[in-house]
Short mmCIF file of C-alpha atoms and ligand atoms in Angstrom, two decimals:
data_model
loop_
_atom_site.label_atom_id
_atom_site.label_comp_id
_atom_site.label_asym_id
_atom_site.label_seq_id
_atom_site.Cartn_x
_atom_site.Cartn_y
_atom_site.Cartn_z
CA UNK A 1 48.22 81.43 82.03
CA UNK A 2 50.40 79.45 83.94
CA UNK A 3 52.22 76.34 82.71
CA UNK A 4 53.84 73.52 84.46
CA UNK A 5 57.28 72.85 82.50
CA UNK A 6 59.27 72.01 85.41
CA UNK A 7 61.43 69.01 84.81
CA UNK A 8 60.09 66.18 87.15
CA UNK A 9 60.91 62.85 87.99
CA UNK A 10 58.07 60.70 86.77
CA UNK A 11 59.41 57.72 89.49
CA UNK A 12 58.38 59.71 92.66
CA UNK A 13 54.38 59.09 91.24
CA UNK A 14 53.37 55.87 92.90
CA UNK A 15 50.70 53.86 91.01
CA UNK A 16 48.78 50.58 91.69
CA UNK A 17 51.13 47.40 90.57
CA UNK A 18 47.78 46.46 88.94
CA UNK A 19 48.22 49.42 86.10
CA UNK A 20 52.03 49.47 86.69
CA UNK A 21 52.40 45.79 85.54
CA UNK A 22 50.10 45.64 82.87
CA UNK A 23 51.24 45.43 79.23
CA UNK A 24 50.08 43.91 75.84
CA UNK A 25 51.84 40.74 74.99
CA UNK A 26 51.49 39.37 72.14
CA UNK A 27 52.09 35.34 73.66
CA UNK A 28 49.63 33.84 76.09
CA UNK A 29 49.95 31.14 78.41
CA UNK A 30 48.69 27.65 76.44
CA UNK A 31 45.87 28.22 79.78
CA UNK A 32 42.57 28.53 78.67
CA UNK A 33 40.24 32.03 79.78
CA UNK A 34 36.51 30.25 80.67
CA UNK A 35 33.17 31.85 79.94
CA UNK A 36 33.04 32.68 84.11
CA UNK A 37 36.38 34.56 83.19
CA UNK A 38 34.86 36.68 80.71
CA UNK A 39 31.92 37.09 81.97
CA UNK A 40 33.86 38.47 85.17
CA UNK A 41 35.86 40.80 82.67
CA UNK A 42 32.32 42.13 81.25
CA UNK A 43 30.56 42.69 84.45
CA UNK A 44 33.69 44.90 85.29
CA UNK A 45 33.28 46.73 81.92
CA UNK A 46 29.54 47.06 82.85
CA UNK A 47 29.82 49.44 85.53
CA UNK A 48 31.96 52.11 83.73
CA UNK A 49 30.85 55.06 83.77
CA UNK A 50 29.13 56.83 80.17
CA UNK A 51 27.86 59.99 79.39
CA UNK A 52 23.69 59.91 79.87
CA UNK A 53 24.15 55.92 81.46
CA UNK A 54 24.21 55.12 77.74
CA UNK A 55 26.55 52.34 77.57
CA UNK A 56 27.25 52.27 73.95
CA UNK A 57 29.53 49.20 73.99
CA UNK A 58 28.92 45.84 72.42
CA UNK A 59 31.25 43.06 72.43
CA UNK A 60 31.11 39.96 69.84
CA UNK A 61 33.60 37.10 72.53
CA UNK A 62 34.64 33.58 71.09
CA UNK A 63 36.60 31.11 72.76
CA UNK A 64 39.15 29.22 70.73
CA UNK A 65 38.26 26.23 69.04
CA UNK A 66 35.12 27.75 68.38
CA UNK A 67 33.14 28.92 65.19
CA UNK A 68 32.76 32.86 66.51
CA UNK A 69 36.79 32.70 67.25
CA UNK A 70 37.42 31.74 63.40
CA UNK A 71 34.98 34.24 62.06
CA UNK A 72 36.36 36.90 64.21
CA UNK A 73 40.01 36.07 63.74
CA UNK A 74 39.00 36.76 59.67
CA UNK A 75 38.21 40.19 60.33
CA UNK A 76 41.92 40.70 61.67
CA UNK A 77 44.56 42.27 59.78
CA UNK A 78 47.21 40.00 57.95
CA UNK A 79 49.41 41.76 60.47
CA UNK A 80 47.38 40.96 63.43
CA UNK A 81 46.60 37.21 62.38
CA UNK A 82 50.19 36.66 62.38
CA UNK A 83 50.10 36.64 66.23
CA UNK A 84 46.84 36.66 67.84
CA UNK A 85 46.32 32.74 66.28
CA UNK A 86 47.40 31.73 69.77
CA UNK A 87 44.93 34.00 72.01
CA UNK A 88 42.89 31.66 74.06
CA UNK A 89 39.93 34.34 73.60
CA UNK A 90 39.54 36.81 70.89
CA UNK A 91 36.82 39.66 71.06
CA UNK A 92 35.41 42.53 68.38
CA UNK A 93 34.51 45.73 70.24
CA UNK A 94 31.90 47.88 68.86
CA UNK A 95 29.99 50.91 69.73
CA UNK A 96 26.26 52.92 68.91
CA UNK A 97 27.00 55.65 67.37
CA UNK A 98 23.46 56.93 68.23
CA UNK A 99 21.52 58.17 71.12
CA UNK A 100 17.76 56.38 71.51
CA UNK A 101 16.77 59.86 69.81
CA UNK A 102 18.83 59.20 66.69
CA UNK A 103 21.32 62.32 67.37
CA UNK A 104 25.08 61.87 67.48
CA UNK A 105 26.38 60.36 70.50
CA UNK A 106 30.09 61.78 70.16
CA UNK A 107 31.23 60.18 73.45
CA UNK A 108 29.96 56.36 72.26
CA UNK A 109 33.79 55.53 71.19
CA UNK A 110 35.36 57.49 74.48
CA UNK A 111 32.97 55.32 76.57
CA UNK A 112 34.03 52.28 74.58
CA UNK A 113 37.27 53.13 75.88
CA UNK A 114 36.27 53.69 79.14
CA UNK A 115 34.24 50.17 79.32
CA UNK A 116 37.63 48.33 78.02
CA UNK A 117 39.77 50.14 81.04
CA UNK A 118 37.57 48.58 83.36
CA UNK A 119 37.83 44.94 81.89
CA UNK A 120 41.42 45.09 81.45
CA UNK A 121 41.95 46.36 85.07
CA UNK A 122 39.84 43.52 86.31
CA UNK A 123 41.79 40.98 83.79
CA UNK A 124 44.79 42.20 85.37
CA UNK A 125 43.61 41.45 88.54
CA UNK A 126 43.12 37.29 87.50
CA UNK A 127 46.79 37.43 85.55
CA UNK A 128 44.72 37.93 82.13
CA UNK A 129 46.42 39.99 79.39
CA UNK A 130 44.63 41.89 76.70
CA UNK A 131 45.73 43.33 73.38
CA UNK A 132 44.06 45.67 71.78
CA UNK A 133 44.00 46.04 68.28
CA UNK A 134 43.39 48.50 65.32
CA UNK A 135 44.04 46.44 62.42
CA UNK A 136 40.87 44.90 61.98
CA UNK A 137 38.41 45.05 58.65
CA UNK A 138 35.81 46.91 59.89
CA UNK A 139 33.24 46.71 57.14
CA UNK A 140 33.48 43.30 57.11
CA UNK A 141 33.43 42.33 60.46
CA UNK A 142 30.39 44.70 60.69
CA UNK A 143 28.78 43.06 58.28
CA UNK A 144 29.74 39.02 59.28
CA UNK A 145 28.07 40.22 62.60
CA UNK A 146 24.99 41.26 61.90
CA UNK A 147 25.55 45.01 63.08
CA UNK A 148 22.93 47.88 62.10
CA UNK A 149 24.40 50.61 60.64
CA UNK A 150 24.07 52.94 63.54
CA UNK A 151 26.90 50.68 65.35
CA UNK A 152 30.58 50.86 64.14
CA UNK A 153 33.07 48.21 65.28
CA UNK A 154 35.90 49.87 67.17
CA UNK A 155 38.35 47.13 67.71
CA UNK A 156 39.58 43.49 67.87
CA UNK A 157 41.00 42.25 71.46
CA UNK A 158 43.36 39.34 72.19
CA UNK A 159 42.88 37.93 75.44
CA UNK A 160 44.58 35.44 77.21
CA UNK A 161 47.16 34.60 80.64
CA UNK A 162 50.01 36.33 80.67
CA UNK A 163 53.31 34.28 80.45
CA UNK A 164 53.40 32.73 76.51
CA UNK A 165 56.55 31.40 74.72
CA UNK A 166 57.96 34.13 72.54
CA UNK A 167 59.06 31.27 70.03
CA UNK A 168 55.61 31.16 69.41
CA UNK A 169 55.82 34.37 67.58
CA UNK A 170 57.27 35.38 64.34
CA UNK A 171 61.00 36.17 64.68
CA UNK A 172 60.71 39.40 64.06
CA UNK A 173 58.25 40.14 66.93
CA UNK A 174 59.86 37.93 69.47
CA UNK A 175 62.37 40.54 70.65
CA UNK A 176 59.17 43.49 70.25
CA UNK A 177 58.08 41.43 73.21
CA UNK A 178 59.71 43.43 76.25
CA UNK A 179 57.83 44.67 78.75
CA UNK A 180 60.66 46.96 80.04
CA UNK A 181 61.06 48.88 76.62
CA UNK A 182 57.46 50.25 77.10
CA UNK A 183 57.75 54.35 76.55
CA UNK A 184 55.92 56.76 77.08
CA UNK A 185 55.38 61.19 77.10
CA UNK A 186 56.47 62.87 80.21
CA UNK A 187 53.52 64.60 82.13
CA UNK A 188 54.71 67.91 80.91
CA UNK A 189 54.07 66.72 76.97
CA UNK A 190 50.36 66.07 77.72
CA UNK A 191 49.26 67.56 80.83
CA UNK A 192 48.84 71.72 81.78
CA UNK A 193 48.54 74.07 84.52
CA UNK A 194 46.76 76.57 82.03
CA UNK A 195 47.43 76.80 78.47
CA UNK A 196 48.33 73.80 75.82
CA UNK A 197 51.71 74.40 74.67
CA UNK A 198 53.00 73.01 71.76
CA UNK A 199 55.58 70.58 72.37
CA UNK A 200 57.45 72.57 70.39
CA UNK A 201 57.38 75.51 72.20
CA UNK A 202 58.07 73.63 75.83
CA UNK A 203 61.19 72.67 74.37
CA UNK A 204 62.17 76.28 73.36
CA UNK A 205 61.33 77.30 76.64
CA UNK A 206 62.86 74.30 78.40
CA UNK A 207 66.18 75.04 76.14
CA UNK A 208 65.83 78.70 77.42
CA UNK A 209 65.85 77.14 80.74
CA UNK A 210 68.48 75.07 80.36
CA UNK A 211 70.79 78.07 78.71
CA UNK A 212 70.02 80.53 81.60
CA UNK A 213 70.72 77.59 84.14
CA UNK A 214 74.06 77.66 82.31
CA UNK A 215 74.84 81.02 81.92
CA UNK A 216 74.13 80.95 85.89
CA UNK A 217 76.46 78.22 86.29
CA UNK A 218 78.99 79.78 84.42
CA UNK A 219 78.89 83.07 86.46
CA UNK A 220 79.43 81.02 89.75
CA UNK A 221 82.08 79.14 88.57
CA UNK A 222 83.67 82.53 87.16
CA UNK A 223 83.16 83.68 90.99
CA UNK A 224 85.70 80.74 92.07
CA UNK B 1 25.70 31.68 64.98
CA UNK B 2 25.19 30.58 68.27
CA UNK B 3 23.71 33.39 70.69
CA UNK B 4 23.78 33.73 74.68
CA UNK B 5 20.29 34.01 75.47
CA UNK B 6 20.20 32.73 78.54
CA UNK B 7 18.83 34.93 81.39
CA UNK B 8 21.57 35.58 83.49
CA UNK B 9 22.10 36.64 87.78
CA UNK B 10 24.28 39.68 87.19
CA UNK B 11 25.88 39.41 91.09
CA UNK B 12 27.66 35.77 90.35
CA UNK B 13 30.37 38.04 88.63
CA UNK B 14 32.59 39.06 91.58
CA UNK B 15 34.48 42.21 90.54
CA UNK B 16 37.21 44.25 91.94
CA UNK B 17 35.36 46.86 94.92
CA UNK B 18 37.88 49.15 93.00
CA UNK B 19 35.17 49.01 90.25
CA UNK B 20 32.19 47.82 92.24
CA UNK B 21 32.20 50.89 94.46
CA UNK B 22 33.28 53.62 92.42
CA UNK B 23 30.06 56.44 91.43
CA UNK B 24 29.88 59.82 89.91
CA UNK B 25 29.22 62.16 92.85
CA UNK B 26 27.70 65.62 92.12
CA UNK B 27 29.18 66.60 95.73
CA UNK B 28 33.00 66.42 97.07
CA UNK B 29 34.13 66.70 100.74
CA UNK B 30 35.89 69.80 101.97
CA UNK B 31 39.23 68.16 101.58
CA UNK B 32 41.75 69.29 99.11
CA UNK B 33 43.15 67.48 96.16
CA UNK B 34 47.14 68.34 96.05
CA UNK B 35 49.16 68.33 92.96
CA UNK B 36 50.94 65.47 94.08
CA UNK B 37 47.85 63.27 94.08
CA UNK B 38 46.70 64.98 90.63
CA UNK B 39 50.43 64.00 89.40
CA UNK B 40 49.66 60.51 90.52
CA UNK B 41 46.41 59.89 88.93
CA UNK B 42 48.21 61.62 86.10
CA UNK B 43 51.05 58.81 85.98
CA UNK B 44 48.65 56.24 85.91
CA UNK B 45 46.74 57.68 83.11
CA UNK B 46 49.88 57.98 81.25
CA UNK B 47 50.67 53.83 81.47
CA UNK B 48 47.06 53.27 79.56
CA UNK B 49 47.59 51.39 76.17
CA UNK B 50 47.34 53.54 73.29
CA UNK B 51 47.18 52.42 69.09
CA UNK B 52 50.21 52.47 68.13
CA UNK B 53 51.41 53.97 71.69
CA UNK B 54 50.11 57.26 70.34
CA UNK B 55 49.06 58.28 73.83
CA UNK B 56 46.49 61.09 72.13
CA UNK B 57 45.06 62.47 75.72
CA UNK B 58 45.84 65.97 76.94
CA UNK B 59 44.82 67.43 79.87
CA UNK B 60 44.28 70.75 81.17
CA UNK B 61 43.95 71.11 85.18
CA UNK B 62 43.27 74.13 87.78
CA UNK B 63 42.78 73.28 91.64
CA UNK B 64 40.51 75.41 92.88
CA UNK B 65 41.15 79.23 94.00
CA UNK B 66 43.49 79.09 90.64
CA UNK B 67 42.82 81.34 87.83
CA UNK B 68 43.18 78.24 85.30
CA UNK B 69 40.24 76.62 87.55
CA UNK B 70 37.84 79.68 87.26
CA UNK B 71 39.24 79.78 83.18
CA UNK B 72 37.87 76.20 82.96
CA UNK B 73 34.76 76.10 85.17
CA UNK B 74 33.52 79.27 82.67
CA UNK B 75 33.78 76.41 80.11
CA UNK B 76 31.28 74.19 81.42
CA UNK B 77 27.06 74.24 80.92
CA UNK B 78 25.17 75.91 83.27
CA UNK B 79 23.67 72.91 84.28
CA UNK B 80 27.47 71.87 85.29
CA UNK B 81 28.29 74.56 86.57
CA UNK B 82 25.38 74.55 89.48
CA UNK B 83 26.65 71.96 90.92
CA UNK B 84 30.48 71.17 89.85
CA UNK B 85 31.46 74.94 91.62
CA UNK B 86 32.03 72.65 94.85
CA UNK B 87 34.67 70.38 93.03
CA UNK B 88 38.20 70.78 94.69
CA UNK B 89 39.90 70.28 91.21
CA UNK B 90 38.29 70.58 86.89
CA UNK B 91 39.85 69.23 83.93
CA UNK B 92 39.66 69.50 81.07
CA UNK B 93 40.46 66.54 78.76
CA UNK B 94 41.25 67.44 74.95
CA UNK B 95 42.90 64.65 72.21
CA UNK B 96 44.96 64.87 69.24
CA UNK B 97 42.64 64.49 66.03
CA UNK B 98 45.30 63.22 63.60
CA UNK B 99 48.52 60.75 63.38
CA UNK B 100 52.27 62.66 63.02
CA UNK B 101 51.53 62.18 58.96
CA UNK B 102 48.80 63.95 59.74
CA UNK B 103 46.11 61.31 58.72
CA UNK B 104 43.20 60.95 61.43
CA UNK B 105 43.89 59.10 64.48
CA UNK B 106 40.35 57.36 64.73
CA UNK B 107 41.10 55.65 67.91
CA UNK B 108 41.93 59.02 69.93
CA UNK B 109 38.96 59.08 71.54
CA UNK B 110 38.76 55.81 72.41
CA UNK B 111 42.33 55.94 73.64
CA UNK B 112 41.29 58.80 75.89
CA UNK B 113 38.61 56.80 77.40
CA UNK B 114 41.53 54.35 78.31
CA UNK B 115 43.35 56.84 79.49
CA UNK B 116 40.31 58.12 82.13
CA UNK B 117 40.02 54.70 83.10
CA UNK B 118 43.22 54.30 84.75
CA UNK B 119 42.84 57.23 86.16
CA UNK B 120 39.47 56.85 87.27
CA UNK B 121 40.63 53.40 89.15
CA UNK B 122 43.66 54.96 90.78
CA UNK B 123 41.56 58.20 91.91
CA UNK B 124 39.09 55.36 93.53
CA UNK B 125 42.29 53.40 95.25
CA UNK B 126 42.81 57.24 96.89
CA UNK B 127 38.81 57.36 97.98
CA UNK B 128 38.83 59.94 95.04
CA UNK B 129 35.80 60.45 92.84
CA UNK B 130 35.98 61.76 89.10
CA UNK B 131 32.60 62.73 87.78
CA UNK B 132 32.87 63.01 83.80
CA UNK B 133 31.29 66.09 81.90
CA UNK B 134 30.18 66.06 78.17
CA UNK B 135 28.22 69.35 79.24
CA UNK B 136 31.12 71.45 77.79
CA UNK B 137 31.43 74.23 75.84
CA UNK B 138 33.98 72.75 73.31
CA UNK B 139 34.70 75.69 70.78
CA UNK B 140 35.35 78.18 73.82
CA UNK B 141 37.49 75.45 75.58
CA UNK B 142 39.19 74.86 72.40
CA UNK B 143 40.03 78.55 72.11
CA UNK B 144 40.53 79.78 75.55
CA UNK B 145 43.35 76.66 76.23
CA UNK B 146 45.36 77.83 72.96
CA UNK B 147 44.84 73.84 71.47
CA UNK B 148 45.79 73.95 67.63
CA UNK B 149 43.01 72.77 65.09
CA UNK B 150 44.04 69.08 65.22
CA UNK B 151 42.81 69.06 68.92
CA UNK B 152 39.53 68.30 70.14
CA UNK B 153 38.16 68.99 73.63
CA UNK B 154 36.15 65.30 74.73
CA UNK B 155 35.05 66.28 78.73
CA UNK B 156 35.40 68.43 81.40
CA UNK B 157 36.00 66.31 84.96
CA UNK B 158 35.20 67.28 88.23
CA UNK B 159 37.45 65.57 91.22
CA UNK B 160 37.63 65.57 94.61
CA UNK B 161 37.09 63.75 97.84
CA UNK B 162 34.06 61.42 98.39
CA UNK B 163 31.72 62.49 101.08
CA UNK B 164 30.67 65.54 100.17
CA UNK B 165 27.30 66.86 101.83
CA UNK B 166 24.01 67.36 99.33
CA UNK B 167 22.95 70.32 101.36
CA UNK B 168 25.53 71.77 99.21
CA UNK B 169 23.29 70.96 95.82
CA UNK B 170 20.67 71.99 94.08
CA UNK B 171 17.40 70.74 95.16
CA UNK B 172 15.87 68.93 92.54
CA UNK B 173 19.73 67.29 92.63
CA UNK B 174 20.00 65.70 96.00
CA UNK B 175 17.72 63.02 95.09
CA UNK B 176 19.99 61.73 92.19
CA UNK B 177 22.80 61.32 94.55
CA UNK B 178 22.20 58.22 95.23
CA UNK B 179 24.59 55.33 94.50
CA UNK B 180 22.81 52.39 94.92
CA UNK B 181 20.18 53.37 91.96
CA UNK B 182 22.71 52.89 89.26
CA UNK B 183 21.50 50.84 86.49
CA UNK B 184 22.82 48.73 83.80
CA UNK B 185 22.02 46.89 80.87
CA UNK B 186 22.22 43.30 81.72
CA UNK B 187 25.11 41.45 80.27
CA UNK B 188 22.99 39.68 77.51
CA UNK B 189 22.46 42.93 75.87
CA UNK B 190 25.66 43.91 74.81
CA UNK B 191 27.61 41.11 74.84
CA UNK B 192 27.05 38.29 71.84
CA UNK B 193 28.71 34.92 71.53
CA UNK B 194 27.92 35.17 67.82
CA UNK B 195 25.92 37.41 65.82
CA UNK B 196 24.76 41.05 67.18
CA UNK B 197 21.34 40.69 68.60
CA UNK B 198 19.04 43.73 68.02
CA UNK B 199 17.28 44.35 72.15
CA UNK B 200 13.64 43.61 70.34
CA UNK B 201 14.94 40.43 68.27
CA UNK B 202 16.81 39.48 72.14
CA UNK B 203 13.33 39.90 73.80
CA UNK B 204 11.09 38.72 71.57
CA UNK B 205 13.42 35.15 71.82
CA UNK B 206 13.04 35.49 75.43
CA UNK B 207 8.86 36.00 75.15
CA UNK B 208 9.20 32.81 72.98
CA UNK B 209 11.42 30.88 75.67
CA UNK B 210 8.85 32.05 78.41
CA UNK B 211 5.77 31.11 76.49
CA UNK B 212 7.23 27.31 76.02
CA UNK B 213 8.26 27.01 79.62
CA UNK B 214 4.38 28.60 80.53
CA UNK B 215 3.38 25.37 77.87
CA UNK B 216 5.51 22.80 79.34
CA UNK B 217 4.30 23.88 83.09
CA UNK B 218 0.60 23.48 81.91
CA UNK B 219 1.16 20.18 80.67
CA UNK B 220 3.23 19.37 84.25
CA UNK B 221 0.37 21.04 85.89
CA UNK B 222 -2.27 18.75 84.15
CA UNK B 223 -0.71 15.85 84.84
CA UNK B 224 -1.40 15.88 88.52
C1 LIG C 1 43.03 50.95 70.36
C2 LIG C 1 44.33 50.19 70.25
C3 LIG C 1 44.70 49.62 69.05
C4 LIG C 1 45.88 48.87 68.93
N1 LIG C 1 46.17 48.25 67.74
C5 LIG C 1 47.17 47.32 67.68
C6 LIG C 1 47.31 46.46 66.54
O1 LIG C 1 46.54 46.52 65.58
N2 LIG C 1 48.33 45.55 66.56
C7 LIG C 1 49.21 45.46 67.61
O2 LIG C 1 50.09 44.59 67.56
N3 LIG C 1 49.10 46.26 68.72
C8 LIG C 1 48.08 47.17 68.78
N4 LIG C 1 47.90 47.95 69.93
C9 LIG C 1 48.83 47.86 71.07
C10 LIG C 1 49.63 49.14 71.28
O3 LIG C 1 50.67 49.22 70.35
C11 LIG C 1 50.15 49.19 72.74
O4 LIG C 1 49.06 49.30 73.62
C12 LIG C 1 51.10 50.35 72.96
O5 LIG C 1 52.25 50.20 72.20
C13 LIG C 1 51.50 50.48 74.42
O6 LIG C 1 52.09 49.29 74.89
P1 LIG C 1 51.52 48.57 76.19
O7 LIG C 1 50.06 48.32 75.99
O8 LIG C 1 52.32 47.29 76.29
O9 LIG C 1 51.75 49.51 77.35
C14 LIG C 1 46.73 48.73 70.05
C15 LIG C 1 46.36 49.33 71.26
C16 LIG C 1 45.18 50.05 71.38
C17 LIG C 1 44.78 50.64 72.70
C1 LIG C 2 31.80 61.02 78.90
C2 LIG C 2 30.83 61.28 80.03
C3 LIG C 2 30.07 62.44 80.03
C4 LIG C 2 29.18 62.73 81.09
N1 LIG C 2 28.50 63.94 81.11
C5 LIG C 2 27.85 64.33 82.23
C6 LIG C 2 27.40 65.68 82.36
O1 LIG C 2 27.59 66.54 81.48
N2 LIG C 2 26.74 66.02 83.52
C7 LIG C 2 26.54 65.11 84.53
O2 LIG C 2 25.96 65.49 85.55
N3 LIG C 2 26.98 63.82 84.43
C8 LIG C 2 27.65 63.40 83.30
N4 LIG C 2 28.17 62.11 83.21
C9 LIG C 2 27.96 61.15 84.29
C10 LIG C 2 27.08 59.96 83.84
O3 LIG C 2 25.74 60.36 83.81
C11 LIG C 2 27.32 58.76 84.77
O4 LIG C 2 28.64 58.30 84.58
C12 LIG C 2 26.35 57.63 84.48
O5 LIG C 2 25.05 58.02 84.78
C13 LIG C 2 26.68 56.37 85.29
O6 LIG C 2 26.68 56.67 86.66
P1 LIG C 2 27.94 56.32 87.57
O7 LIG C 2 29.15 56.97 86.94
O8 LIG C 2 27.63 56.87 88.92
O9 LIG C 2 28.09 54.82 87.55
C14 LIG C 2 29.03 61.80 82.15
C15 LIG C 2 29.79 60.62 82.13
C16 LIG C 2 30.68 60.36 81.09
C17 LIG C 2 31.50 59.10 81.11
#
């Protein structure tokens, strides 16, 4: 029943630059992404791994300028259209929620997931930036689309080269676009040697810590 | 409503060898995984993007010889368990169900995927495989790890070292260990450039393209 809750410097954990350096902008270079591009991005997406080799993505792409682009830029949020006007490519990710056998697959929307780490890894890789979104209408863009009903659309994806001009974005996002800010859990939040502990509970027994460190402290200062 | 139908060479796509070479092994060399490296994969797992940076994945990890290692390999099928009992390190990987307002989180599992996928790509930078269980038993997981009812267990991983030796597998196992049968769909069946495509609607376009080139041959055929 171990549990890690040693404090730890998350520094001394040294990752590729390619996962390091990757962020969601919400500004893309005026650079256009070509079909070669994103067909380069899929084919990385197409070896992911799935549970049963089911591959249960599907991707709707448009380029901008483009009929697909408009219809799928009407499935985004108001939110979402604010900003992702300028992506050179924008994409709707969907997923079968079905095996061939018409059971539940419940891993369809993990492997969705795991398809899209793939692509963005290799989109990294050319200086390509995606942003993922959640504000999308899903019943409509399932519908415009032509999906059966045993596929669910998962998300909308702005893709484009990184460097943008922030004055391209509303005010209000233009300072949300800072790469350093990014923030994130500490390993000890999501990650255990044995049990899940509550994160309120780690910090109960990290404050225990913490006051018998003290109380230590104290007694060898007292010995002075 | 434009639709990529064209038939498509697959190996024009160059991708990263990160993602080109990487395969689920059922067998791990001899050599141990150390926290460290865990804690690395770990940290690059934890820099995925996340809706609304909600970074849903938890993880529970034993390296092998531990107690939490034998507490999670009791959690797998039998069908895992004949052959993952060689893996130098199991996880399992568990998400949070619902927002902090408590409203569900429908991107958590997707999120997770992300998640895997970083780590999955750093793991491969190390010459370290992950091979991905759904073959779990979630409701014991669930219980034995102490995760509260807005948790969910999504896989079980196994990890280690490529180059493992099939002697060590099952039989009727040795002969899927084989990397270069993977298959995939080919891009034009999951990715649209318009509508969704049902496979039979894709093919039966195709049959129609083939029988008009067979036409237009014959007619090139008879003119000689
Ligand atoms: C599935 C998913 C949905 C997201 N939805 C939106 C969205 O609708 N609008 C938005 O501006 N950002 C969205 N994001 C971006 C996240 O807020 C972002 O990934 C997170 O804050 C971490 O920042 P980073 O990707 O720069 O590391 C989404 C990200 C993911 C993975
Ligand atoms: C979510 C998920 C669940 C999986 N479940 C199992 C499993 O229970 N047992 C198993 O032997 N392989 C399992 N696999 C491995 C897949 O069969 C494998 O990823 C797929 O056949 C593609 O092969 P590759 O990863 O070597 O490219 C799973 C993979 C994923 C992503």
């Amino acid at each position: 029943m171990k549990n890690t809750i040693i404090a730890e410097k998350e520094t001394k954990y040294k990752i590729l630059p390619i996962l390091k350096e990757r962020y969601s902008p919400r500004v893309f270079s005026d650079t256009p992404v070509s079909e070669l591009e994103l067909r380069t991005l899929f084919e990385a997406g197409r070896w992911a791994p799935s549970s049963y080799n089911r591959q249960p993505w599907r991707i709707i792409w448009g380029l901008k300028g483009s009929k697909t682009y408009d219809r799928i830029f009407e499935c985004l949020s108001e939110f979402n259209q604010s900003w992702a006007k300028n992506a050179p490519v924008l994409l709707l990710s969907a997923f079968k929620k079905v095996t061939d056998d018409g059971q539940e697959n419940f891993h369809a929307l993990h492997d969705l997931g795991l398809f899209m780490g793939n692509v963005t890894v290799q989109a990294q890789h050319l200086g390509i930036a995606l942003h993922q979104m959640a504000g999308v209408l899903y019943d409509k863009a399932k519908k415009d689309f032509n999906f059966p009903d045993e596929y669910h659309i998962a998300t909308s994806v702005a893709i484009g080269y990184y460097g943008g001009d922030k004055k391209n974005l509303p005010i209000d996002l233009r300072e949300e676009e800072n790469p350093e800010n990014r923030t994130r859990l500490v390993q000890q939040e999501f990650t255990f040697n044995g049990n899940y502990i509550q994160k309120e509970e780690l910090k109960s027994s990290k404050d225990k810590i913490d006051s018998h460190k003290k109380q230590i402290m104290k007694k060898i200062n007292d010995l002075d």
